[in-house]
PDB file of C-alpha atoms and ligand atoms in Angstrom:
ATOM      1  CA  MET A   1      -0.058  -0.050   0.314  1.00 88.00           C
ATOM      2  CA  PRO A   2       1.564   3.276  -1.161  1.00 97.00           C
ATOM      3  CA  ALA A   3       2.331   6.250   1.514  1.00 98.00           C
ATOM      4  CA  MET A   4       3.591   9.515   1.509  1.00 98.00           C
ATOM      5  CA  ILE A   5       4.141  12.224   3.731  1.00 98.00           C
ATOM      6  CA  GLY A   6       5.824  16.069   3.231  1.00 98.00           C
ATOM      7  CA  THR A   7       6.413  18.797   5.439  1.00 97.00           C
ATOM      8  CA  TRP A   8       4.756  22.258   5.584  1.00 96.00           C
ATOM      9  CA  GLN A   9       1.647  23.222   4.028  1.00 94.00           C
ATOM     10  CA  MET A  10       3.343  24.424   0.712  1.00 94.00           C
ATOM     11  CA  CYS A  11       3.798  20.320   0.075  1.00 96.00           C
ATOM     12  CA  PHE A  12       0.100  19.978  -0.040  1.00 97.00           C
ATOM     13  CA  GLU A  13      -0.489  20.232  -3.935  1.00 97.00           C
ATOM     14  CA  GLY A  14       2.789  18.635  -4.873  1.00 98.00           C
ATOM     15  CA  LEU A  15       2.147  15.612  -2.486  1.00 98.00           C
ATOM     16  CA  GLN A  16      -1.104  15.167  -4.226  1.00 98.00           C
ATOM     17  CA  GLU A  17       0.612  14.799  -7.391  1.00 98.00           C
ATOM     18  CA  GLY A  18       3.189  12.599  -6.074  1.00 98.00           C
ATOM     19  CA  TYR A  19       0.534  10.292  -4.479  1.00 98.00           C
ATOM     20  CA  ALA A  20      -1.591  10.033  -7.605  1.00 98.00           C
ATOM     21  CA  ILE A  21       1.684   8.874  -9.025  1.00 98.00           C
ATOM     22  CA  LEU A  22       2.062   5.755  -6.180  1.00 98.00           C
ATOM     23  CA  GLN A  23      -1.602   5.074  -6.816  1.00 97.00           C
ATOM     24  CA  ASN A  24      -1.247   4.335 -10.574  1.00 97.00           C
ATOM     25  CA  GLY A  25       1.414   2.214  -9.834  1.00 97.00           C
ATOM     26  CA  GLY A  26       4.276   4.840 -10.167  1.00 98.00           C
ATOM     27  CA  THR A  27       7.787   4.386  -8.264  1.00 98.00           C
ATOM     28  CA  ALA A  28       8.323   6.089  -5.173  1.00 98.00           C
ATOM     29  CA  GLY A  29      11.462   8.265  -6.573  1.00 98.00           C
ATOM     30  CA  ASP A  30       8.989   9.997  -9.424  1.00 98.00           C
ATOM     31  CA  ALA A  31       6.489  10.671  -6.765  1.00 98.00           C
ATOM     32  CA  VAL A  32       8.992  12.441  -4.244  1.00 98.00           C
ATOM     33  CA  GLN A  33      10.590  14.153  -7.515  1.00 98.00           C
ATOM     34  CA  THR A  34       7.213  15.158  -9.342  1.00 98.00           C
ATOM     35  CA  ALA A  35       6.279  16.692  -5.303  1.00 98.00           C
ATOM     36  CA  ILE A  36       9.516  18.224  -4.805  1.00 98.00           C
ATOM     37  CA  MET A  37       9.619  19.969  -7.730  1.00 98.00           C
ATOM     38  CA  ARG A  38       6.121  21.657  -7.972  1.00 97.00           C
ATOM     39  CA  VAL A  39       7.306  23.086  -4.496  1.00 96.00           C
ATOM     40  CA  GLU A  40      10.797  24.094  -6.162  1.00 97.00           C
ATOM     41  CA  ASP A  41       8.858  25.691  -9.203  1.00 96.00           C
ATOM     42  CA  ASN A  42       6.784  27.829  -7.281  1.00 94.00           C
ATOM     43  CA  ALA A  43       8.048  31.450  -6.548  1.00 92.00           C
ATOM     44  CA  ASP A  44       5.342  32.212  -4.221  1.00 91.00           C
ATOM     45  CA  TYR A  45       7.396  29.598  -1.901  1.00 91.00           C
ATOM     46  CA  ASN A  46      10.434  31.472  -0.602  1.00 87.00           C
ATOM     47  CA  SER A  47      12.212  28.960   0.876  1.00 92.00           C
ATOM     48  CA  VAL A  48      12.695  26.428  -1.788  1.00 94.00           C
ATOM     49  CA  GLY A  49      13.909  26.672  -5.372  1.00 94.00           C
ATOM     50  CA  PHE A  50      12.716  29.628  -7.633  1.00 92.00           C
ATOM     51  CA  GLY A  51      11.834  32.806  -5.268  1.00 90.00           C
ATOM     52  CA  GLY A  52      14.107  31.219  -2.167  1.00 92.00           C
ATOM     53  CA  LEU A  53      15.053  34.018   0.151  1.00 92.00           C
ATOM     54  CA  PRO A  54      19.044  34.947  -0.598  1.00 94.00           C
ATOM     55  CA  ALA A  55      21.599  34.927   1.385  1.00 94.00           C
ATOM     56  CA  ALA A  56      23.313  38.010   2.832  1.00 93.00           C
ATOM     57  CA  ASP A  57      25.351  38.910  -0.586  1.00 95.00           C
ATOM     58  CA  GLY A  58      21.845  38.833  -2.242  1.00 95.00           C
ATOM     59  CA  ARG A  59      22.554  35.213  -4.326  1.00 97.00           C
ATOM     60  CA  VAL A  60      20.909  32.038  -3.942  1.00 97.00           C
ATOM     61  CA  TYR A  61      22.369  29.096  -2.396  1.00 97.00           C
ATOM     62  CA  LEU A  62      20.348  25.622  -2.811  1.00 97.00           C
ATOM     63  CA  ASP A  63      20.982  22.911  -0.874  1.00 98.00           C
ATOM     64  CA  ALA A  64      19.095  19.280  -1.712  1.00 98.00           C
ATOM     65  CA  ALA A  65      19.365  15.724  -0.873  1.00 98.00           C
ATOM     66  CA  TRP A  66      18.365  12.447  -2.708  1.00 98.00           C
ATOM     67  CA  MET A  67      18.377   8.831  -0.523  1.00 98.00           C
ATOM     68  CA  ASP A  68      17.293   5.520  -1.661  1.00 98.00           C
ATOM     69  CA  GLY A  69      16.245   3.552   1.135  1.00 98.00           C
ATOM     70  CA  ASN A  70      16.674  -0.105  -0.828  1.00 98.00           C
ATOM     71  CA  THR A  71      20.564   0.748  -1.915  1.00 98.00           C
ATOM     72  CA  LEU A  72      20.922   2.991   1.059  1.00 98.00           C
ATOM     73  CA  HIS A  73      22.918   5.160  -1.883  1.00 98.00           C
ATOM     74  CA  MET A  74      22.532   8.966  -1.551  1.00 98.00           C
ATOM     75  CA  GLY A  75      23.078  11.883  -3.272  1.00 98.00           C
ATOM     76  CA  GLY A  76      23.070  16.012  -2.610  1.00 98.00           C
ATOM     77  CA  ILE A  77      23.813  19.239  -3.691  1.00 98.00           C
ATOM     78  CA  MET A  78      25.017  22.304  -1.436  1.00 98.00           C
ATOM     79  CA  SER A  79      25.613  26.095  -1.723  1.00 98.00           C
ATOM     80  CA  ALA A  80      24.706  25.593  -5.279  1.00 98.00           C
ATOM     81  CA  GLU A  81      23.580  28.641  -7.384  1.00 97.00           C
ATOM     82  CA  ASN A  82      21.031  28.476 -10.343  1.00 97.00           C
ATOM     83  CA  ILE A  83      19.773  24.699 -10.683  1.00 98.00           C
ATOM     84  CA  ARG A  84      16.004  25.070 -11.286  1.00 97.00           C
ATOM     85  CA  ASN A  85      15.309  21.984  -9.715  1.00 98.00           C
ATOM     86  CA  PRO A  86      18.191  21.213  -7.339  1.00 98.00           C
ATOM     87  CA  ILE A  87      16.029  17.904  -6.449  1.00 98.00           C
ATOM     88  CA  ARG A  88      16.891  16.550 -10.075  1.00 98.00           C
ATOM     89  CA  ALA A  89      20.578  17.257  -9.837  1.00 98.00           C
ATOM     90  CA  ALA A  90      20.326  15.139  -6.176  1.00 98.00           C
ATOM     91  CA  ARG A  91      18.571  12.302  -7.528  1.00 98.00           C
ATOM     92  CA  LEU A  92      20.945  12.107 -10.674  1.00 98.00           C
ATOM     93  CA  LEU A  93      23.897  12.119  -8.240  1.00 98.00           C
ATOM     94  CA  CYS A  94      22.341   9.273  -6.015  1.00 98.00           C
ATOM     95  CA  GLY A  95      23.526   5.720  -6.969  1.00 90.00           C
ATOM     96  CA  ARG A  96      27.568   7.295  -7.644  1.00 95.00           C
ATOM     97  CA  GLU A  97      30.046   5.164  -5.387  1.00 94.00           C
ATOM     98  CA  THR A  98      32.131   8.430  -5.462  1.00 97.00           C
ATOM     99  CA  ASN A  99      31.316  12.085  -6.101  1.00 98.00           C
ATOM    100  CA  CYS A 100      27.831  11.958  -4.916  1.00 98.00           C
ATOM    101  CA  LEU A 101      27.739  14.788  -2.819  1.00 98.00           C
ATOM    102  CA  LEU A 102      28.719  18.048  -4.878  1.00 98.00           C
ATOM    103  CA  ALA A 103      29.459  21.662  -3.457  1.00 98.00           C
ATOM    104  CA  GLY A 104      29.072  25.015  -5.099  1.00 98.00           C
ATOM    105  CA  ARG A 105      30.432  25.319  -8.706  1.00 98.00           C
ATOM    106  CA  GLY A 106      30.777  21.237  -9.171  1.00 98.00           C
ATOM    107  CA  ALA A 107      27.242  20.958  -8.563  1.00 98.00           C
ATOM    108  CA  GLU A 108      26.689  23.782 -10.963  1.00 98.00           C
ATOM    109  CA  ARG A 109      28.744  22.077 -13.631  1.00 98.00           C
ATOM    110  CA  PHE A 110      27.297  18.828 -12.810  1.00 98.00           C
ATOM    111  CA  ALA A 111      23.662  20.175 -13.737  1.00 98.00           C
ATOM    112  CA  VAL A 112      25.202  21.898 -17.159  1.00 98.00           C
ATOM    113  CA  GLU A 113      26.741  18.650 -18.110  1.00 98.00           C
ATOM    114  CA  GLN A 114      23.722  16.543 -17.001  1.00 98.00           C
ATOM    115  CA  GLY A 115      21.756  18.848 -19.352  1.00 98.00           C
ATOM    116  CA  LEU A 116      19.822  20.178 -16.209  1.00 98.00           C
ATOM    117  CA  PRO A 117      17.876  23.761 -16.878  1.00 98.00           C
ATOM    118  CA  MET A 118      19.820  26.336 -15.389  1.00 98.00           C
ATOM    119  CA  ARG A 119      17.867  29.791 -14.175  1.00 96.00           C
ATOM    120  CA  ASP A 120      18.614  32.806 -12.113  1.00 95.00           C
ATOM    121  CA  MET A 121      16.115  31.644  -8.768  1.00 95.00           C
ATOM    122  CA  ARG A 122      15.672  35.402  -7.509  1.00 96.00           C
ATOM    123  CA  THR A 123      12.351  37.244  -8.325  1.00 95.00           C
ATOM    124  CA  GLU A 124      11.690  40.520  -8.137  1.00 95.00           C
ATOM    125  CA  LYS A 125      10.266  39.992  -4.939  1.00 94.00           C
ATOM    126  CA  SER A 126      13.065  38.485  -3.607  1.00 93.00           C
ATOM    127  CA  LEU A 127      15.370  40.877  -4.160  1.00 94.00           C
ATOM    128  CA  ALA A 128      12.901  43.391  -2.577  1.00 94.00           C
ATOM    129  CA  GLN A 129      12.880  41.282   0.750  1.00 91.00           C
ATOM    130  CA  TRP A 130      16.433  40.975   0.799  1.00 93.00           C
ATOM    131  CA  ARG A 131      17.201  44.925   0.116  1.00 93.00           C
ATOM    132  CA  GLU A 132      14.385  45.683   2.870  1.00 91.00           C
ATOM    133  CA  GLU A 133      16.269  43.195   5.363  1.00 90.00           C
ATOM    134  CA  LEU A 134      19.899  44.598   4.430  1.00 88.00           C
ATOM    135  CA  GLN A 135      18.523  48.305   5.946  1.00 87.00           C
ATOM    136  CA  LYS A 136      17.576  46.835   9.421  1.00 83.00           C
ATOM    137  CA  ALA A 137      20.631  46.604  11.646  1.00 68.00           C
ATOM    138  CA  ASN A 138      20.939  43.281  13.692  1.00 66.00           C
ATOM    139  CA  ARG A 139      17.636  41.347  12.492  1.00 63.00           C
ATOM    140  CA  GLN A 140      19.252  38.426  10.556  1.00 60.00           C
ATOM    141  CA  MET A 141      18.291  36.378  13.379  1.00 64.00           C
ATOM    142  CA  ASP A 142      14.681  37.496  12.931  1.00 61.00           C
ATOM    143  CA  ALA A 143      15.498  36.284   9.259  1.00 57.00           C
ATOM    144  CA  TYR A 144      16.824  33.098  10.397  1.00 69.00           C
ATOM    145  CA  ARG A 145      13.088  32.427  11.994  1.00 67.00           C
ATOM    146  CA  GLU A 146      11.391  32.003   8.569  1.00 65.00           C
ATOM    147  CA  HIS A 147      12.468  29.392   6.525  1.00 72.00           C
ATOM    148  CA  ASP A 148      11.253  26.029   5.655  1.00 89.00           C
ATOM    149  CA  THR A 149      12.591  22.947   3.699  1.00 95.00           C
ATOM    150  CA  VAL A 150      10.525  20.988   1.701  1.00 96.00           C
ATOM    151  CA  CYS A 151      11.132  17.345   2.734  1.00 98.00           C
ATOM    152  CA  MET A 152       9.104  14.055   1.233  1.00 98.00           C
ATOM    153  CA  ILE A 153       9.231  10.527   2.319  1.00 98.00           C
ATOM    154  CA  ALA A 154       7.776   8.208  -0.111  1.00 98.00           C
ATOM    155  CA  LEU A 155       6.391   4.095  -0.041  1.00 98.00           C
ATOM    156  CA  ASP A 156       5.512   2.719  -3.552  1.00 98.00           C
ATOM    157  CA  ASP A 157       3.559  -0.646  -4.133  1.00 96.00           C
ATOM    158  CA  HIS A 158       6.972  -2.174  -4.883  1.00 94.00           C
ATOM    159  CA  GLY A 159       8.250  -1.475  -1.750  1.00 95.00           C
ATOM    160  CA  SER A 160      10.499   1.390  -2.795  1.00 98.00           C
ATOM    161  CA  MET A 161      11.245   4.228  -0.209  1.00 98.00           C
ATOM    162  CA  ILE A 162      12.881   7.367  -1.131  1.00 98.00           C
ATOM    163  CA  VAL A 163      13.316  10.528   0.866  1.00 98.00           C
ATOM    164  CA  GLY A 164      14.068  13.533  -0.777  1.00 98.00           C
ATOM    165  CA  THR A 165      14.789  17.390   0.525  1.00 98.00           C
ATOM    166  CA  SER A 166      15.183  20.892  -0.854  1.00 97.00           C
ATOM    167  CA  THR A 167      15.645  24.107   0.351  1.00 97.00           C
ATOM    168  CA  SER A 168      17.389  27.625   0.065  1.00 95.00           C
ATOM    169  CA  GLY A 169      18.409  27.633   3.825  1.00 94.00           C
ATOM    170  CA  LEU A 170      18.154  30.725   5.923  1.00 93.00           C
ATOM    171  CA  PHE A 171      17.344  33.883   4.307  1.00 92.00           C
ATOM    172  CA  MET A 172      20.537  36.266   4.841  1.00 92.00           C
ATOM    173  CA  LYS A 173      22.676  33.257   5.649  1.00 93.00           C
ATOM    174  CA  GLU A 174      26.241  33.412   5.230  1.00 94.00           C
ATOM    175  CA  PRO A 175      27.355  32.734   1.883  1.00 96.00           C
ATOM    176  CA  GLY A 176      28.616  28.959   1.920  1.00 96.00           C
ATOM    177  CA  ARG A 177      26.584  28.298   4.557  1.00 96.00           C
ATOM    178  CA  VAL A 178      25.368  24.804   4.455  1.00 97.00           C
ATOM    179  CA  GLY A 179      22.127  23.449   6.770  1.00 96.00           C
ATOM    180  CA  ASP A 180      21.610  19.934   7.826  1.00 97.00           C
ATOM    181  CA  SER A 181      18.748  19.316   4.518  1.00 98.00           C
ATOM    182  CA  PRO A 182      22.013  17.622   2.297  1.00 98.00           C
ATOM    183  CA  ILE A 183      23.854  16.278   5.330  1.00 98.00           C
ATOM    184  CA  ILE A 184      22.833  12.372   5.527  1.00 98.00           C
ATOM    185  CA  GLY A 185      21.398  11.686   8.989  1.00 98.00           C
ATOM    186  CA  SER A 186      20.528  14.920   9.771  1.00 98.00           C
ATOM    187  CA  GLY A 187      18.344  16.150   7.091  1.00 98.00           C
ATOM    188  CA  PHE A 188      17.202  13.153   6.078  1.00 98.00           C
ATOM    189  CA  TYR A 189      18.279   9.496   6.126  1.00 98.00           C
ATOM    190  CA  CYS A 190      16.219   6.438   4.835  1.00 98.00           C
ATOM    191  CA  ASP A 191      16.658   2.574   5.204  1.00 98.00           C
ATOM    192  CA  ALA A 192      13.740   0.783   3.494  1.00 98.00           C
ATOM    193  CA  ARG A 193      13.627  -2.178   6.171  1.00 98.00           C
ATOM    194  CA  PHE A 194      13.051   0.239   9.179  1.00 98.00           C
ATOM    195  CA  GLY A 195      12.098   3.509   7.448  1.00 98.00           C
ATOM    196  CA  ALA A 196      12.759   7.183   6.721  1.00 98.00           C
ATOM    197  CA  ALA A 197      12.928  10.344   8.198  1.00 98.00           C
ATOM    198  CA  ALA A 198      13.463  14.070   7.321  1.00 98.00           C
ATOM    199  CA  ALA A 199      14.045  17.508   9.537  1.00 97.00           C
ATOM    200  CA  THR A 200      13.580  20.914   9.102  1.00 97.00           C
ATOM    201  CA  GLY A 201      13.758  23.888  11.192  1.00 95.00           C
ATOM    202  CA  LEU A 202      17.501  25.201  12.035  1.00 95.00           C
ATOM    203  CA  GLY A 203      20.156  23.098  10.651  1.00 96.00           C
ATOM    204  CA  GLU A 204      22.766  24.022  13.368  1.00 96.00           C
ATOM    205  CA  ASP A 205      20.636  22.539  15.663  1.00 96.00           C
ATOM    206  CA  ILE A 206      19.264  19.777  13.613  1.00 97.00           C
ATOM    207  CA  MET A 207      22.749  18.493  13.016  1.00 98.00           C
ATOM    208  CA  ARG A 208      23.748  18.318  16.501  1.00 98.00           C
ATOM    209  CA  GLY A 209      21.445  15.741  17.061  1.00 97.00           C
ATOM    210  CA  CYS A 210      21.540  13.742  13.538  1.00 98.00           C
ATOM    211  CA  LEU A 211      17.949  13.703  13.917  1.00 98.00           C
ATOM    212  CA  SER A 212      17.055  11.663  11.012  1.00 98.00           C
ATOM    213  CA  TYR A 213      19.305   8.731  11.516  1.00 98.00           C
ATOM    214  CA  GLU A 214      17.929   8.816  15.346  1.00 98.00           C
ATOM    215  CA  ILE A 215      14.481   8.873  14.389  1.00 98.00           C
ATOM    216  CA  VAL A 216      15.519   5.843  12.038  1.00 98.00           C
ATOM    217  CA  SER A 217      17.329   3.853  14.171  1.00 98.00           C
ATOM    218  CA  LEU A 218      14.719   4.125  16.689  1.00 98.00           C
ATOM    219  CA  MET A 219      12.376   3.024  14.650  1.00 98.00           C
ATOM    220  CA  LYS A 220      14.508  -0.098  13.906  1.00 98.00           C
ATOM    221  CA  ARG A 221      14.312  -0.809  17.130  1.00 98.00           C
ATOM    222  CA  GLY A 222      10.550  -0.796  17.136  1.00 97.00           C
ATOM    223  CA  ALA A 223       9.186   2.519  18.158  1.00 98.00           C
ATOM    224  CA  SER A 224       6.469   3.790  15.987  1.00 97.00           C
ATOM    225  CA  PRO A 225       7.189   6.649  13.700  1.00 97.00           C
ATOM    226  CA  ASP A 226       5.269   8.925  16.027  1.00 96.00           C
ATOM    227  CA  GLU A 227       7.132   7.721  19.143  1.00 97.00           C
ATOM    228  CA  ALA A 228      10.881   7.518  17.071  1.00 98.00           C
ATOM    229  CA  CYS A 229       9.985  11.532  16.184  1.00 97.00           C
ATOM    230  CA  GLN A 230       8.972  12.390  19.618  1.00 96.00           C
ATOM    231  CA  GLN A 231      11.797  10.706  21.201  1.00 97.00           C
ATOM    232  CA  ALA A 232      14.675  11.803  19.108  1.00 97.00           C
ATOM    233  CA  LEU A 233      13.478  15.537  19.002  1.00 97.00           C
ATOM    234  CA  TYR A 234      13.102  15.136  22.924  1.00 95.00           C
ATOM    235  CA  GLU A 235      16.152  14.216  23.464  1.00 96.00           C
ATOM    236  CA  LEU A 236      17.722  16.934  21.693  1.00 97.00           C
ATOM    237  CA  VAL A 237      15.868  19.269  23.315  1.00 96.00           C
ATOM    238  CA  LYS A 238      16.822  18.102  26.811  1.00 96.00           C
ATOM    239  CA  SER A 239      20.475  18.315  25.688  1.00 96.00           C
ATOM    240  CA  LYS A 240      19.770  21.814  24.574  1.00 96.00           C
ATOM    241  CA  VAL A 241      17.801  23.118  27.519  1.00 96.00           C
ATOM    242  CA  SER A 242      20.100  21.479  29.888  1.00 96.00           C
ATOM    243  CA  LEU A 243      22.809  23.575  28.546  1.00 97.00           C
ATOM    244  CA  GLY A 244      20.747  26.519  29.408  1.00 97.00           C
ATOM    245  CA  GLU A 245      19.653  26.740  25.369  1.00 96.00           C
ATOM    246  CA  ASP A 246      15.674  27.276  24.424  1.00 93.00           C
ATOM    247  CA  GLU A 247      14.300  24.015  22.639  1.00 92.00           C
ATOM    248  CA  GLY A 248      14.753  25.840  19.108  1.00 92.00           C
ATOM    249  CA  SER A 249      12.753  25.643  16.124  1.00 93.00           C
ATOM    250  CA  MET A 250      13.041  21.647  14.840  1.00 95.00           C
ATOM    251  CA  SER A 251      10.152  19.860  12.905  1.00 96.00           C
ATOM    252  CA  VAL A 252      10.569  16.043  11.852  1.00 97.00           C
ATOM    253  CA  ILE A 253       8.743  13.574   9.981  1.00 97.00           C
ATOM    254  CA  ALA A 254       9.304  10.033   9.884  1.00 98.00           C
ATOM    255  CA  MET A 255       7.477   7.136   8.017  1.00 98.00           C
ATOM    256  CA  ASN A 256       7.617   3.200   8.579  1.00 98.00           C
ATOM    257  CA  ALA A 257       8.844   0.350   6.461  1.00 97.00           C
ATOM    258  CA  GLN A 258       4.363  -0.406   6.624  1.00 97.00           C
ATOM    259  CA  GLY A 259       4.096   3.518   5.427  1.00 97.00           C
ATOM    260  CA  GLN A 260       2.613   4.082   9.288  1.00 97.00           C
ATOM    261  CA  TYR A 261       4.076   7.837   9.754  1.00 97.00           C
ATOM    262  CA  GLY A 262       4.368  10.126  12.336  1.00 97.00           C
ATOM    263  CA  ALA A 263       6.105  14.092  13.149  1.00 97.00           C
ATOM    264  CA  ALA A 264       6.781  15.672  16.008  1.00 96.00           C
ATOM    265  CA  THR A 265       7.964  19.285  16.258  1.00 95.00           C
ATOM    266  CA  THR A 266       9.249  22.173  19.072  1.00 95.00           C
ATOM    267  CA  LEU A 267       7.258  24.994  17.080  1.00 93.00           C
ATOM    268  CA  ARG A 268       3.557  25.211  18.611  1.00 92.00           C
ATOM    269  CA  ILE A 269       2.071  24.077  15.545  1.00 93.00           C
ATOM    270  CA  PHE A 270       3.812  22.174  12.721  1.00 95.00           C
ATOM    271  CA  PRO A 271       1.986  21.563   9.298  1.00 95.00           C
ATOM    272  CA  PHE A 272       2.568  18.612   7.393  1.00 96.00           C
ATOM    273  CA  ALA A 273       0.673  16.425   4.607  1.00 97.00           C
ATOM    274  CA  ALA A 274       0.391  12.435   4.352  1.00 97.00           C
ATOM    275  CA  ALA A 275      -1.400   9.969   2.522  1.00 96.00           C
ATOM    276  CA  LYS A 276      -2.084   6.472   3.145  1.00 95.00           C
ATOM    277  CA  ASN A 277      -5.037   4.155   2.112  1.00 88.00           C
ATOM    278  CA  ALA A 278      -6.801   7.723   1.637  1.00 90.00           C
ATOM    279  CA  GLN A 279      -6.357  10.836  -0.385  1.00 93.00           C
ATOM    280  CA  PRO A 280      -3.569  13.181   0.964  1.00 96.00           C
ATOM    281  CA  ARG A 281      -5.083  15.584   4.083  1.00 96.00           C
ATOM    282  CA  LEU A 282      -3.252  18.226   6.150  1.00 96.00           C
ATOM    283  CA  TYR A 283      -2.379  17.514   9.627  1.00 96.00           C
ATOM    284  CA  ALA A 284      -0.807  19.237  12.194  1.00 95.00           C
ATOM    285  CA  ALA A 285       1.865  18.277  14.996  1.00 95.00           C
ATOM    286  CA  ARG A 286       1.816  20.266  18.196  1.00 93.00           C
ATOM    287  CA  GLY A 287       4.964  21.151  20.038  1.00 89.00           C
ATOM    288  CA  GLY A 288       4.448  20.719  23.847  1.00 67.00           C
ATOM    289  CA  LYS A 289       5.826  23.095  26.686  1.00 48.00           C
ATOM    290  CA  ALA A 290       9.780  23.879  26.882  1.00 40.00           C
ATOM    291  CA  GLY A 291      11.675  20.594  27.068  1.00 38.00           C
ATOM    292  CA  HIS A 292       8.970  18.502  25.355  1.00 40.00           C
ATOM    293  CA  ALA A 293       8.316  17.962  21.984  1.00 44.00           C
ATOM    294  CA  ALA A 294       4.641  16.220  21.740  1.00 43.00           C
ATOM    295  CA  SER A 295       3.348  15.234  18.394  1.00 44.00           C
ATOM    296  CA  SER A 296      -0.759  14.836  18.111  1.00 46.00           C
ATOM    297  CA  ALA A 297      -0.842  15.180  14.622  1.00 50.00           C
ATOM    298  CA  ALA A 298      -4.417  15.901  14.786  1.00 50.00           C
ATOM    299  CA  GLU A 299      -6.179  16.736  11.420  1.00 52.00           C
ATOM    300  CA  LEU A 300      -6.048  19.936  10.716  1.00 52.00           C
ATOM    301  CA  LYS A 301      -8.079  20.472   7.759  1.00 44.00           C
ATOM    302  CA  ASN A 302      -8.724  18.379   4.452  1.00 37.00           C
ATOM    303  CA  GLU A 303      -7.904  21.373   2.045  1.00 35.00           C
ATOM    304  CA  PRO A 304      -5.016  23.577   2.175  1.00 34.00           C
TER     305      PRO A 304
HETATM  306  C1  LIG B 401      18.811  24.777   6.884  1.00 70.46           C
HETATM  307  N1  LIG B 401      16.930  23.105   7.617  1.00 70.46           N
HETATM  308  O1  LIG B 401      19.035  25.124   5.749  1.00 70.46           O
HETATM  309  C2  LIG B 401      17.237  24.181   6.690  1.00 70.46           C
HETATM  310  C3  LIG B 401      15.944  25.803   6.712  1.00 70.46           C
HETATM  311  C4  LIG B 401      14.669  25.086   7.164  1.00 70.46           C
HETATM  312  O2  LIG B 401      13.032  25.270   8.344  1.00 70.46           O
HETATM  313  O3  LIG B 401      14.313  23.891   7.085  1.00 70.46           O
HETATM  314  N2  LIG B 401      14.062  25.694   7.821  1.00 70.46           N
HETATM  315  O4  LIG B 401      18.842  24.997   8.062  1.00 70.46           O
END
């Protein structure tokens, strides 16, 4: 039975399309690529692909990754410019034994050589927001708070499981900064025998807990996707709080080998979309009080 889950409300339309591919017997790979490309190509989503908000130097640096849970191969690009669909480059890099994670110019050259479409990812709107932010002194941390990554996990009828991520990272980040999204084990992990996980939020924090690997590892030891998400996030939050930090801004999704899914967040509310045995719906995980990361996955509403 196919299943699919994706992060944030912005993934909903793409996930609907991806899930239709799965229902028609298509592959998890095609479902994930289609779903993520919908988000990358939509200029209204200002944290992924075209229209993504720029780094401090006014340029858009893209991170993306792909992992095949049946082969444990991954591919990814980081800090790369002008690749219209970063997820396509990541997918093409997955399966290589070496040189599967390319940064900057190497990633751009690979995309050109593969014949992938290139484009200036900036829009008038995103540049206007960047210029406006430049005028504000010391507002970068606020800019950092407004950022989302699209993560998708799909399981198809053939037992293939794929996870993909794509982001333009943090608004006003330093050029060259890389978040968790293309980092295996942190932003994503997939082992078809046990399940897959992906993360969104402040990459610097997510990487400290290797959150996605930790979640898959907990599912391997018998936890449900919901339990695994909550436990992994809770452990990291507990460490942060014991170090005198706040709980941070992190959200995670997961799916096990049976297609059951779950999520957890430190936010008040974290929307995600998912489908299994039914049409895709939008759900909300809810964070608890400081030090806790409870997810209720209560249904938000049926339509975006
Ligand atoms: C990053 N994790 O670059 C990404 C950004 C993100 O919600 O997902 N924000 O750190």
